[in-house]
Short mmCIF file of C-alpha atoms in Angstrom, two decimals:
data_model
loop_
_atom_site.label_atom_id
_atom_site.label_comp_id
_atom_site.label_asym_id
_atom_site.label_seq_id
_atom_site.Cartn_x
_atom_site.Cartn_y
_atom_site.Cartn_z
CA UNK I 1 19.49 22.59 -7.04
CA UNK I 2 16.42 21.63 -9.79
CA UNK I 3 17.44 23.94 -11.83
CA UNK I 4 14.48 26.27 -12.20
CA UNK I 5 14.43 29.02 -13.15
CA UNK I 6 11.27 32.01 -12.35
CA UNK I 7 11.38 35.32 -14.46
CA UNK I 8 10.73 37.97 -13.99
CA UNK I 9 11.61 37.99 -10.55
CA UNK I 10 10.41 40.82 -10.05
CA UNK I 11 7.25 42.72 -11.95
CA UNK I 12 5.41 45.81 -10.53
CA UNK I 13 2.38 46.17 -12.94
CA UNK I 14 -0.62 48.68 -13.28
CA UNK I 15 -4.20 47.45 -12.33
CA UNK I 16 -6.15 45.62 -15.20
CA UNK I 17 -2.92 44.46 -17.18
CA UNK I 18 -2.08 41.33 -18.44
CA UNK I 19 0.78 39.98 -16.67
CA UNK I 20 3.14 36.11 -17.76
CA UNK I 21 5.31 34.48 -15.21
CA UNK I 22 7.41 32.28 -16.73
CA UNK I 23 8.93 29.07 -15.14
CA UNK I 24 11.47 27.09 -16.91
CA UNK I 25 13.18 23.53 -15.64
CA UNK I 26 15.92 21.57 -17.09
CA UNK I 27 14.94 18.59 -14.93
CA UNK I 28 12.84 17.08 -17.45
CA UNK I 29 10.32 16.42 -14.91
CA UNK I 30 6.72 16.22 -15.56
CA UNK I 31 4.84 17.96 -12.69
CA UNK I 32 5.10 21.56 -12.43
CA UNK I 33 2.80 23.72 -10.58
CA UNK I 34 2.09 26.82 -9.47
CA UNK I 35 1.89 27.93 -5.91
CA UNK I 36 1.45 31.86 -4.66
CA UNK I 37 2.14 32.72 -0.73
CA UNK I 38 0.58 35.79 1.04
CA UNK I 39 0.73 36.23 4.77
CA UNK I 40 -1.66 34.50 6.49
CA UNK I 41 -2.44 31.81 4.23
CA UNK I 42 0.32 29.76 3.47
CA UNK I 43 1.28 28.62 0.33
CA UNK I 44 -1.44 27.56 -2.33
CA UNK I 45 -1.99 26.30 -5.14
CA UNK I 46 -2.83 27.81 -8.71
CA UNK I 47 -2.72 25.41 -11.36
CA UNK I 48 -0.79 22.39 -11.66
CA UNK I 49 0.80 20.19 -14.97
CA UNK I 50 1.02 16.88 -15.48
CA UNK I 51 2.60 16.92 -18.93
CA UNK I 52 2.49 18.74 -21.85
CA UNK I 53 -0.87 20.33 -22.64
CA UNK I 54 -2.29 18.84 -20.01
CA UNK I 55 -2.69 21.17 -16.64
CA UNK I 56 -5.68 21.03 -13.89
CA UNK I 57 -7.30 24.13 -11.36
CA UNK I 58 -5.52 24.00 -7.59
CA UNK I 59 -7.91 25.52 -5.17
CA UNK I 60 -7.46 29.58 -5.71
CA UNK I 61 -7.12 29.34 -9.74
CA UNK I 62 -9.49 31.93 -10.48
CA UNK I 63 -8.34 35.14 -12.34
CA UNK I 64 -5.16 32.82 -13.69
CA UNK I 65 -4.51 30.86 -16.29
CA UNK I 66 -1.97 28.29 -17.37
CA UNK I 67 -0.03 27.30 -20.24
CA UNK I 68 2.56 24.37 -20.89
CA UNK I 69 3.49 23.74 -24.59
CA UNK I 70 6.64 22.30 -23.46
CA UNK I 71 7.87 20.11 -20.89
CA UNK I 72 10.22 22.88 -19.62
CA UNK I 73 8.52 26.02 -19.45
CA UNK I 74 5.09 26.37 -17.47
CA UNK I 75 3.15 29.88 -17.97
CA UNK I 76 1.32 32.05 -15.52
CA UNK I 77 -1.05 34.30 -16.82
CA UNK I 78 -3.39 36.65 -15.52
CA UNK I 79 -5.22 38.20 -17.95
CA UNK I 80 -5.71 41.38 -16.13
CA UNK I 81 -4.55 41.85 -13.49
CA UNK I 82 -6.18 42.76 -9.60
CA UNK I 83 -4.72 44.20 -6.85
CA UNK I 84 -5.68 41.05 -5.20
CA UNK I 85 -3.14 38.98 -6.60
CA UNK I 86 -0.21 41.41 -5.41
CA UNK I 87 1.85 38.08 -3.64
CA UNK I 88 4.93 36.13 -4.24
CA UNK I 89 4.58 33.24 -6.90
CA UNK I 90 6.33 29.57 -6.37
CA UNK I 91 6.44 27.82 -8.99
CA UNK I 92 7.68 23.75 -7.85
CA UNK I 93 8.29 20.80 -10.75
CA UNK I 94 8.19 16.98 -8.85
CA UNK I 95 9.62 14.24 -11.27
CA UNK I 96 6.74 11.99 -10.96
CA UNK I 97 3.20 11.80 -8.57
CA UNK I 98 4.66 8.72 -6.65
CA UNK I 99 5.17 10.00 -2.67
CA UNK I 100 8.95 9.13 -2.17
CA UNK I 101 9.49 12.20 -4.98
CA UNK I 102 10.70 15.48 -3.82
CA UNK I 103 9.38 18.72 -5.10
CA UNK I 104 11.47 21.22 -6.43
CA UNK I 105 10.61 24.96 -5.82
CA UNK I 106 11.66 28.40 -7.72
CA UNK I 107 13.13 31.18 -5.71
CA UNK I 108 9.94 32.94 -6.48
CA UNK I 109 8.74 36.10 -8.39
CA UNK I 110 7.09 39.03 -5.94
CA UNK I 111 4.54 40.51 -8.39
CA UNK I 112 2.85 44.02 -7.33
CA UNK I 113 -0.61 45.07 -8.52
CA UNK I 114 -0.95 49.18 -8.72
CA UNK V 1 -7.76 15.66 2.25
CA UNK V 2 -6.23 15.03 6.07
CA UNK V 3 -4.80 17.92 7.63
CA UNK V 4 -1.63 18.88 9.82
CA UNK V 5 -1.40 21.08 12.60
CA UNK V 6 1.85 22.39 13.83
CA UNK V 7 2.79 25.51 16.69
CA UNK V 8 2.90 28.61 15.27
CA UNK V 9 6.40 29.29 16.49
CA UNK V 10 8.99 27.99 17.95
CA UNK V 11 12.67 29.07 19.43
CA UNK V 12 16.32 27.68 19.92
CA UNK V 13 19.94 27.94 20.74
CA UNK V 14 22.65 27.28 18.28
CA UNK V 15 23.69 23.93 18.42
CA UNK V 16 21.11 22.22 20.69
CA UNK V 17 18.56 19.81 19.14
CA UNK V 18 15.03 21.08 17.61
CA UNK V 19 12.22 18.97 17.85
CA UNK V 20 9.69 19.98 15.85
CA UNK V 21 5.96 18.51 16.45
CA UNK V 22 2.99 18.10 13.98
CA UNK V 23 -0.42 16.70 14.83
CA UNK V 24 -2.07 14.54 12.37
CA UNK V 25 -4.77 12.59 14.27
CA UNK V 26 -6.56 12.68 10.76
CA UNK V 27 -4.09 10.39 8.63
CA UNK V 28 -4.79 7.66 6.70
CA UNK V 29 -2.82 4.57 6.18
CA UNK V 30 -1.52 5.54 2.07
CA UNK V 31 -0.80 8.83 3.94
CA UNK V 32 3.29 10.13 3.90
CA UNK V 33 4.30 12.08 6.03
CA UNK V 34 6.96 14.77 4.16
CA UNK V 35 7.86 17.78 6.09
CA UNK V 36 9.80 20.56 3.71
CA UNK V 37 11.43 23.85 5.18
CA UNK V 38 11.48 27.89 3.97
CA UNK V 39 14.25 29.84 4.22
CA UNK V 40 13.38 33.88 4.52
CA UNK V 41 13.04 34.99 0.85
CA UNK V 42 13.57 31.39 -1.17
CA UNK V 43 11.38 29.18 -2.39
CA UNK V 44 10.22 25.93 0.29
CA UNK V 45 12.76 22.76 -0.07
CA UNK V 46 12.83 19.18 0.88
CA UNK V 47 13.96 18.58 4.03
CA UNK V 48 12.61 14.47 4.85
CA UNK V 49 9.33 12.49 4.71
CA UNK V 50 8.28 8.92 5.77
CA UNK V 51 5.41 6.15 6.16
CA UNK V 52 6.37 4.09 9.66
CA UNK V 53 8.81 4.01 10.46
CA UNK V 54 11.96 6.95 11.64
CA UNK V 55 13.80 8.25 9.15
CA UNK V 56 17.75 10.04 8.70
CA UNK V 57 18.72 12.04 6.76
CA UNK V 58 22.07 14.19 6.24
CA UNK V 59 19.81 16.90 7.27
CA UNK V 60 17.43 16.04 10.19
CA UNK V 61 15.91 12.42 11.76
CA UNK V 62 11.69 11.59 11.57
CA UNK V 63 10.36 9.82 14.37
CA UNK V 64 6.93 9.01 13.60
CA UNK V 65 4.55 8.23 16.96
CA UNK V 66 3.22 4.29 16.74
CA UNK V 67 -0.41 5.33 16.00
CA UNK V 68 0.82 7.47 13.17
CA UNK V 69 -1.44 10.51 14.41
CA UNK V 70 2.13 12.89 15.04
CA UNK V 71 5.47 13.10 13.87
CA UNK V 72 8.04 15.22 14.93
CA UNK V 73 11.30 16.59 12.45
CA UNK V 74 14.20 17.04 15.05
CA UNK V 75 17.47 19.02 14.22
CA UNK V 76 19.76 17.48 16.10
CA UNK V 77 22.33 20.65 16.67
CA UNK V 78 20.58 23.45 15.05
CA UNK V 79 22.04 26.18 13.34
CA UNK V 80 21.08 29.97 12.22
CA UNK V 81 21.02 28.69 9.07
CA UNK V 82 17.97 26.72 10.02
CA UNK V 83 16.15 29.62 11.10
CA UNK V 84 13.53 28.76 8.90
CA UNK V 85 9.42 28.29 8.09
CA UNK V 86 8.76 24.73 8.84
CA UNK V 87 6.29 22.25 6.77
CA UNK V 88 4.64 19.18 7.66
CA UNK V 89 2.61 18.08 4.70
CA UNK V 90 0.40 14.42 3.95
CA UNK V 91 1.27 13.07 0.58
CA UNK V 92 -1.62 10.74 -0.38
CA UNK V 93 -1.26 7.73 -3.68
CA UNK V 94 -4.81 9.19 -4.62
CA UNK V 95 -8.33 6.92 -3.88
CA UNK V 96 -8.30 4.20 -5.79
CA UNK V 97 -5.80 3.69 -7.90
CA UNK V 98 -6.04 7.34 -8.86
CA UNK V 99 -3.13 9.96 -8.07
CA UNK V 100 -3.50 13.20 -6.59
CA UNK V 101 -0.90 14.35 -8.93
CA UNK V 102 1.47 15.12 -6.10
CA UNK V 103 -0.10 17.77 -5.03
CA UNK V 104 1.16 19.98 -1.91
CA UNK V 105 -1.63 21.18 0.53
CA UNK V 106 0.49 23.41 2.79
CA UNK V 107 -0.04 24.68 5.90
CA UNK V 108 1.12 27.73 8.19
CA UNK V 109 3.76 25.94 9.37
CA UNK V 110 6.08 26.57 12.43
CA UNK V 111 8.46 29.42 12.37
CA UNK V 112 11.70 28.45 13.51
CA UNK V 113 13.57 30.99 15.75
CA UNK V 114 17.32 29.88 16.00
CA UNK V 115 19.59 32.51 18.40
CA UNK V 116 23.37 32.48 18.56
#
């Protein structure tokens, strides 16, 4: 395992409340990603980071923000959770962006917005 | 981005070989072919990757067609633990000397069922 810890692993929250998911890695990997997985859609990229304080949007970034103040932590925030954000969220890391490197994924966070 | 096409599902018996196909007819010359799998209730995990030549590792083999428009992931002796969703993904180095930032584009993958 690449030392990726996602927290919390499960969360139920109410519509309209803010939620922050944390991804912590111990591998000193430069790149970090947040994906969501929904039935019928596979994994889709929400946001990614290519260094401390360097982040960019993925294909499904609306309603999400991220922050990376140190190498090991990448936070995903839902400013005002909606039912459409009920999903399983995966964090991933990558040591470098060369095509020979493999990505490592966390165990996932199951978020339910009621 | 070049896309991949995989069968929705496949079935195998335990201890038999499994050949998981992937079509990528629009692959570019700089695209690497990566395979990941996702076991039930877990995050995806890397399996293997290649560019042009066939590749082997402890988990699987990757056979790449000569024209690179298709590839096949080979599990030599399937076990119950190999039951998972298998994703074929193309990774690009990035155009014009740039970077793709390592982003992965997942399709639906192939659900592999292994029967005892």
